[in-house]
Amino acid sequence: MAAGVLAALAGAGQAGAAEPKHGGTLNWIVTPEPSSILPLTTTAGGNTELGPKIVEGLLTYDFNLNPKPLLATSWSISKDGLQYRFNLRHGVKWHDGKDFTSADVAFSILTLKVVHPRGRATFANVTEVQTPDPFTAVIVLSKPSPTLLTALAGAESPIVPKHLYDKTDILNSKYNSAPVGTGPFIFKEFVKGSHIVLERNPNYWDKPKPYLDKVVVRFIPDALA
């Protein structure tokens, strides 16, 4: 994905650049067409690019792969390396208006451990996720996992809404292709063989982002065409 697309989607401006303005539509070409949008059960194709515009992870990463706050505002690791404590962002809403809480984090991590191709390894040592309050999640391990903090981005470990996935067939959930997230863009439409439409989330926690009003994703079957 081109750097310009990344910058536009993030709504990021560089130092000294003009103040960003709201509005406009980004037309984005993706190949091949993804089988789903949410990177919950697969790592294939464009869903690792598209999904994080709708759903988010606990962390994001800078260009040097250093962890940065996202849905988690801060974190700490116990001296024995067996507990990772995450303080969660307040005031975050799912796109359907429900509150984001630690219950969503616990559900997502334990689900990723079972259904995600790399999650089975990433979270292999996870024994439980404690939720002492709505804004605290503690990942408990059976033995240290030094790489855990490197795998908590939305593209790798998306946090999904428990109230929509719990006690359902997760592998075949309709929300894998029509995600409900906490991210800057809201899913609107997925027309197989044609396009995906995302619209600006007016209630996004990181205001004034995003700056774009809409993202239209179109597919081409052959990248050389």
mmCIF file of C-alpha atoms in Angstrom:
data_model
loop_
_atom_site.group_PDB
_atom_site.id
_atom_site.type_symbol
_atom_site.label_atom_id
_atom_site.label_comp_id
_atom_site.label_asym_id
_atom_site.label_seq_id
_atom_site.Cartn_x
_atom_site.Cartn_y
_atom_site.Cartn_z
ATOM 1 C CA MET A 1 0.000 0.000 0.000
ATOM 2 C CA ALA A 2 1.400 3.398 -0.982
ATOM 3 C CA ALA A 3 2.624 5.753 1.719
ATOM 4 C CA GLY A 4 0.205 8.411 0.480
ATOM 5 C CA VAL A 5 -2.735 6.113 1.086
ATOM 6 C CA LEU A 6 -1.512 5.372 4.594
ATOM 7 C CA ALA A 7 -1.171 9.062 5.379
ATOM 8 C CA ALA A 8 -4.584 9.906 3.990
ATOM 9 C CA LEU A 9 -6.284 7.133 5.925
ATOM 10 C CA ALA A 10 -4.565 8.084 9.140
ATOM 11 C CA GLY A 11 -5.376 11.738 8.670
ATOM 12 C CA ALA A 12 -1.800 12.502 9.566
ATOM 13 C CA GLY A 13 -0.061 15.722 8.696
ATOM 14 C CA GLN A 14 3.663 16.281 8.648
ATOM 15 C CA ALA A 15 5.424 18.999 10.566
ATOM 16 C CA GLY A 16 5.123 22.304 8.775
ATOM 17 C CA ALA A 17 2.360 21.066 6.490
ATOM 18 C CA ALA A 18 -0.907 22.937 6.024
ATOM 19 C CA GLU A 19 -3.639 22.246 8.556
ATOM 20 C CA PRO A 20 -5.634 19.209 7.370
ATOM 21 C CA LYS A 21 -9.194 19.851 6.256
ATOM 22 C CA HIS A 22 -12.203 17.587 6.455
ATOM 23 C CA GLY A 23 -13.827 16.206 3.365
ATOM 24 C CA GLY A 24 -13.176 14.198 0.247
ATOM 25 C CA THR A 25 -13.244 10.608 -0.920
ATOM 26 C CA LEU A 26 -10.245 8.327 -1.263
ATOM 27 C CA ASN A 27 -10.445 5.844 -4.137
ATOM 28 C CA TRP A 28 -8.237 2.900 -3.252
ATOM 29 C CA ILE A 29 -7.316 -0.092 -5.419
ATOM 30 C CA VAL A 30 -6.780 -3.425 -3.661
ATOM 31 C CA THR A 31 -5.707 -6.694 -5.234
ATOM 32 C CA PRO A 32 -6.704 -9.416 -4.857
ATOM 33 C CA GLU A 33 -10.254 -9.004 -3.596
ATOM 34 C CA PRO A 34 -10.315 -10.080 0.058
ATOM 35 C CA SER A 35 -12.577 -12.950 1.060
ATOM 36 C CA SER A 36 -13.463 -11.002 4.199
ATOM 37 C CA ILE A 37 -12.575 -7.629 5.698
ATOM 38 C CA LEU A 38 -11.754 -8.421 9.302
ATOM 39 C CA PRO A 39 -8.301 -9.943 10.041
ATOM 40 C CA LEU A 40 -9.724 -12.128 12.807
ATOM 41 C CA THR A 41 -9.635 -15.590 11.270
ATOM 42 C CA THR A 42 -7.214 -15.098 8.370
ATOM 43 C CA THR A 43 -4.097 -13.178 7.385
ATOM 44 C CA ALA A 44 -4.782 -13.368 3.663
ATOM 45 C CA GLY A 45 -4.888 -10.537 1.154
ATOM 46 C CA GLY A 46 -6.251 -7.075 1.707
ATOM 47 C CA ASN A 47 -8.010 -7.647 5.009
ATOM 48 C CA THR A 48 -4.861 -6.828 6.977
ATOM 49 C CA GLU A 49 -4.904 -3.435 5.220
ATOM 50 C CA LEU A 50 -8.650 -2.782 5.220
ATOM 51 C CA GLY A 51 -9.595 -4.204 8.599
ATOM 52 C CA PRO A 52 -7.560 -1.794 10.750
ATOM 53 C CA LYS A 53 -9.403 1.176 9.238
ATOM 54 C CA ILE A 54 -12.544 -0.199 10.916
ATOM 55 C CA VAL A 55 -11.306 -2.173 13.927
ATOM 56 C CA GLU A 56 -8.322 -1.406 16.156
ATOM 57 C CA GLY A 57 -5.760 -3.170 18.299
ATOM 58 C CA LEU A 58 -4.611 -2.475 21.814
ATOM 59 C CA LEU A 59 -1.466 -0.898 20.390
ATOM 60 C CA THR A 60 -0.069 0.642 17.262
ATOM 61 C CA TYR A 61 3.601 0.909 16.259
ATOM 62 C CA ASP A 62 5.926 3.603 14.986
ATOM 63 C CA PHE A 63 8.264 3.169 12.017
ATOM 64 C CA ASN A 64 10.828 1.550 14.317
ATOM 65 C CA LEU A 65 8.178 -0.916 15.564
ATOM 66 C CA ASN A 66 8.067 0.625 19.016
ATOM 67 C CA PRO A 67 4.638 0.117 20.640
ATOM 68 C CA LYS A 68 2.388 3.173 20.945
ATOM 69 C CA PRO A 69 -0.987 3.616 22.677
ATOM 70 C CA LEU A 70 -4.216 2.964 20.797
ATOM 71 C CA LEU A 71 -7.124 1.252 22.576
ATOM 72 C CA ALA A 72 -4.714 0.803 25.476
ATOM 73 C CA THR A 73 -3.368 4.087 26.832
ATOM 74 C CA SER A 74 -0.607 2.487 28.912
ATOM 75 C CA TRP A 75 0.664 -0.926 29.938
ATOM 76 C CA SER A 76 3.041 -2.637 32.333
ATOM 77 C CA ILE A 77 4.650 -6.061 32.635
ATOM 78 C CA SER A 78 5.148 -7.916 35.902
ATOM 79 C CA LYS A 79 8.709 -8.676 36.994
ATOM 80 C CA ASP A 80 8.267 -12.375 36.250
ATOM 81 C CA GLY A 81 6.945 -11.584 32.750
ATOM 82 C CA LEU A 82 3.708 -13.483 33.351
ATOM 83 C CA GLN A 83 1.235 -10.613 33.525
ATOM 84 C CA TYR A 84 0.652 -7.814 31.012
ATOM 85 C CA ARG A 85 -1.605 -5.117 32.427
ATOM 86 C CA PHE A 86 -3.337 -2.759 29.975
ATOM 87 C CA ASN A 87 -5.118 0.430 30.953
ATOM 88 C CA LEU A 88 -7.849 0.989 28.378
ATOM 89 C CA ARG A 89 -9.043 4.180 26.763
ATOM 90 C CA HIS A 90 -12.198 5.704 28.241
ATOM 91 C CA GLY A 91 -15.127 6.920 26.161
ATOM 92 C CA VAL A 92 -14.597 4.602 23.181
ATOM 93 C CA LYS A 93 -17.756 3.429 21.404
ATOM 94 C CA TRP A 94 -18.355 0.604 18.994
ATOM 95 C CA HIS A 95 -19.871 1.739 15.722
ATOM 96 C CA ASP A 96 -23.260 0.435 16.912
ATOM 97 C CA GLY A 97 -23.116 2.728 19.944
ATOM 98 C CA LYS A 98 -22.189 0.164 22.599
ATOM 99 C CA ASP A 99 -19.352 0.904 25.029
ATOM 100 C CA PHE A 100 -15.923 -0.639 24.471
ATOM 101 C CA THR A 101 -14.753 -2.394 27.657
ATOM 102 C CA SER A 102 -12.208 -4.868 28.978
ATOM 103 C CA ALA A 103 -14.713 -7.670 28.307
ATOM 104 C CA ASP A 104 -14.166 -7.077 24.582
ATOM 105 C CA VAL A 105 -10.406 -7.337 25.045
ATOM 106 C CA ALA A 106 -10.620 -10.584 27.004
ATOM 107 C CA PHE A 107 -13.001 -12.122 24.480
ATOM 108 C CA SER A 108 -10.865 -11.043 21.519
ATOM 109 C CA ILE A 109 -7.534 -12.295 22.865
ATOM 110 C CA LEU A 110 -8.963 -15.687 23.808
ATOM 111 C CA THR A 111 -10.731 -15.928 20.443
ATOM 112 C CA LEU A 112 -7.582 -15.026 18.504
ATOM 113 C CA LYS A 113 -5.759 -17.785 20.370
ATOM 114 C CA VAL A 114 -8.186 -20.294 18.842
ATOM 115 C CA VAL A 115 -9.126 -19.011 15.374
ATOM 116 C CA HIS A 116 -6.302 -16.782 14.120
ATOM 117 C CA PRO A 117 -3.536 -18.538 12.121
ATOM 118 C CA ARG A 118 -0.745 -16.743 13.982
ATOM 119 C CA GLY A 119 -2.754 -16.135 17.139
ATOM 120 C CA ARG A 120 -2.383 -19.785 18.034
ATOM 121 C CA ALA A 121 1.353 -19.160 18.438
ATOM 122 C CA THR A 122 1.242 -15.543 19.620
ATOM 123 C CA PHE A 123 -1.148 -16.326 22.465
ATOM 124 C CA ALA A 124 -0.126 -19.945 23.077
ATOM 125 C CA ASN A 125 1.041 -19.117 26.610
ATOM 126 C CA VAL A 126 -2.081 -17.135 27.544
ATOM 127 C CA THR A 127 -4.016 -18.885 30.316
ATOM 128 C CA GLU A 128 -6.612 -16.181 31.001
ATOM 129 C CA VAL A 129 -7.425 -12.513 30.562
ATOM 130 C CA GLN A 130 -8.544 -10.884 33.792
ATOM 131 C CA THR A 131 -10.937 -7.920 33.742
ATOM 132 C CA PRO A 132 -10.860 -6.345 37.220
ATOM 133 C CA ASP A 133 -12.829 -3.356 35.913
ATOM 134 C CA PRO A 134 -14.184 -2.106 32.557
ATOM 135 C CA PHE A 135 -10.970 -0.236 31.775
ATOM 136 C CA THR A 136 -8.330 -2.766 32.824
ATOM 137 C CA ALA A 137 -7.336 -6.004 31.109
ATOM 138 C CA VAL A 138 -4.606 -8.296 32.427
ATOM 139 C CA ILE A 139 -3.219 -10.969 30.113
ATOM 140 C CA VAL A 140 -1.914 -13.852 32.231
ATOM 141 C CA LEU A 141 0.710 -16.234 30.816
ATOM 142 C CA SER A 142 1.926 -19.691 31.783
ATOM 143 C CA LYS A 143 5.462 -18.678 30.808
ATOM 144 C CA PRO A 144 7.039 -15.460 29.484
ATOM 145 C CA SER A 145 6.302 -14.431 25.903
ATOM 146 C CA PRO A 146 8.850 -11.757 24.902
ATOM 147 C CA THR A 147 7.194 -11.121 21.520
ATOM 148 C CA LEU A 148 3.689 -10.476 22.846
ATOM 149 C CA LEU A 149 3.970 -6.679 22.732
ATOM 150 C CA THR A 150 4.967 -6.832 19.065
ATOM 151 C CA ALA A 151 1.712 -8.452 17.942
ATOM 152 C CA LEU A 152 -1.099 -6.275 19.288
ATOM 153 C CA ALA A 153 -1.855 -4.068 16.276
ATOM 154 C CA GLY A 154 -5.265 -4.120 14.627
ATOM 155 C CA ALA A 155 -3.908 -5.897 11.549
ATOM 156 C CA GLU A 156 -2.612 -8.787 13.638
ATOM 157 C CA SER A 157 -4.791 -8.881 16.764
ATOM 158 C CA PRO A 158 -8.016 -6.936 16.172
ATOM 159 C CA ILE A 159 -10.246 -6.216 19.143
ATOM 160 C CA VAL A 160 -13.809 -7.182 18.227
ATOM 161 C CA PRO A 161 -17.174 -6.588 19.944
ATOM 162 C CA LYS A 162 -18.002 -9.422 22.315
ATOM 163 C CA HIS A 163 -21.715 -8.617 22.192
ATOM 164 C CA LEU A 164 -21.821 -9.447 18.461
ATOM 165 C CA TYR A 165 -19.515 -12.489 18.386
ATOM 166 C CA ASP A 166 -20.031 -14.291 21.688
ATOM 167 C CA LYS A 167 -21.692 -17.719 21.360
ATOM 168 C CA THR A 168 -21.793 -17.512 17.559
ATOM 169 C CA ASP A 169 -20.052 -19.346 14.709
ATOM 170 C CA ILE A 170 -17.042 -17.020 14.600
ATOM 171 C CA LEU A 171 -15.441 -18.541 11.517
ATOM 172 C CA ASN A 172 -18.605 -17.902 9.499
ATOM 173 C CA SER A 173 -19.826 -14.730 11.189
ATOM 174 C CA LYS A 174 -21.388 -12.098 8.939
ATOM 175 C CA TYR A 175 -19.371 -9.519 10.872
ATOM 176 C CA ASN A 176 -16.140 -10.816 9.353
ATOM 177 C CA SER A 177 -17.234 -9.159 6.095
ATOM 178 C CA ALA A 178 -19.365 -6.401 7.641
ATOM 179 C CA PRO A 179 -17.259 -5.402 10.656
ATOM 180 C CA VAL A 180 -18.380 -3.309 13.597
ATOM 181 C CA GLY A 181 -15.336 -1.651 15.106
ATOM 182 C CA THR A 182 -14.033 1.294 17.108
ATOM 183 C CA GLY A 183 -11.885 2.706 14.314
ATOM 184 C CA PRO A 184 -11.932 5.882 12.233
ATOM 185 C CA PHE A 185 -14.134 4.481 9.460
ATOM 186 C CA ILE A 186 -17.509 2.728 9.553
ATOM 187 C CA PHE A 187 -18.275 -0.166 7.230
ATOM 188 C CA LYS A 188 -21.127 0.626 4.836
ATOM 189 C CA GLU A 189 -21.054 -1.776 1.893
ATOM 190 C CA PHE A 190 -19.222 -4.773 0.424
ATOM 191 C CA VAL A 191 -20.271 -5.688 -3.118
ATOM 192 C CA LYS A 192 -18.444 -8.854 -4.107
ATOM 193 C CA GLY A 193 -16.457 -8.462 -7.304
ATOM 194 C CA SER A 194 -16.825 -4.695 -7.234
ATOM 195 C CA HIS A 195 -16.110 -2.534 -4.191
ATOM 196 C CA ILE A 196 -16.183 -1.778 -0.470
ATOM 197 C CA VAL A 197 -17.396 1.531 0.969
ATOM 198 C CA LEU A 198 -16.261 2.960 4.304
ATOM 199 C CA GLU A 199 -17.556 6.222 5.778
ATOM 200 C CA ARG A 200 -16.112 8.602 8.345
ATOM 201 C CA ASN A 201 -16.844 7.756 11.978
ATOM 202 C CA PRO A 202 -18.220 11.031 13.409
ATOM 203 C CA ASN A 203 -17.827 9.712 16.956
ATOM 204 C CA TYR A 204 -14.220 8.566 16.657
ATOM 205 C CA TRP A 205 -12.339 8.949 19.933
ATOM 206 C CA ASP A 206 -9.274 10.521 18.274
ATOM 207 C CA LYS A 207 -10.925 13.738 17.112
ATOM 208 C CA PRO A 208 -10.664 15.542 14.729
ATOM 209 C CA LYS A 209 -9.588 12.443 12.796
ATOM 210 C CA PRO A 210 -10.374 11.060 10.327
ATOM 211 C CA TYR A 211 -10.330 13.878 7.794
ATOM 212 C CA LEU A 212 -11.687 11.929 4.834
ATOM 213 C CA ASP A 213 -15.458 11.573 4.482
ATOM 214 C CA LYS A 214 -15.367 8.308 2.590
ATOM 215 C CA VAL A 215 -13.107 5.531 1.338
ATOM 216 C CA VAL A 216 -14.103 3.548 -1.753
ATOM 217 C CA VAL A 217 -12.090 0.365 -2.230
ATOM 218 C CA ARG A 218 -12.172 -1.215 -5.686
ATOM 219 C CA PHE A 219 -10.741 -4.559 -6.734
ATOM 220 C CA ILE A 220 -8.746 -5.589 -9.755
ATOM 221 C CA PRO A 221 -8.257 -9.313 -10.360
ATOM 222 C CA ASP A 222 -4.757 -8.930 -11.818
ATOM 223 C CA ALA A 223 -2.235 -6.499 -10.324
ATOM 224 C CA LEU A 224 -0.545 -6.237 -13.751
ATOM 225 C CA ALA A 225 -3.773 -5.407 -15.577
#
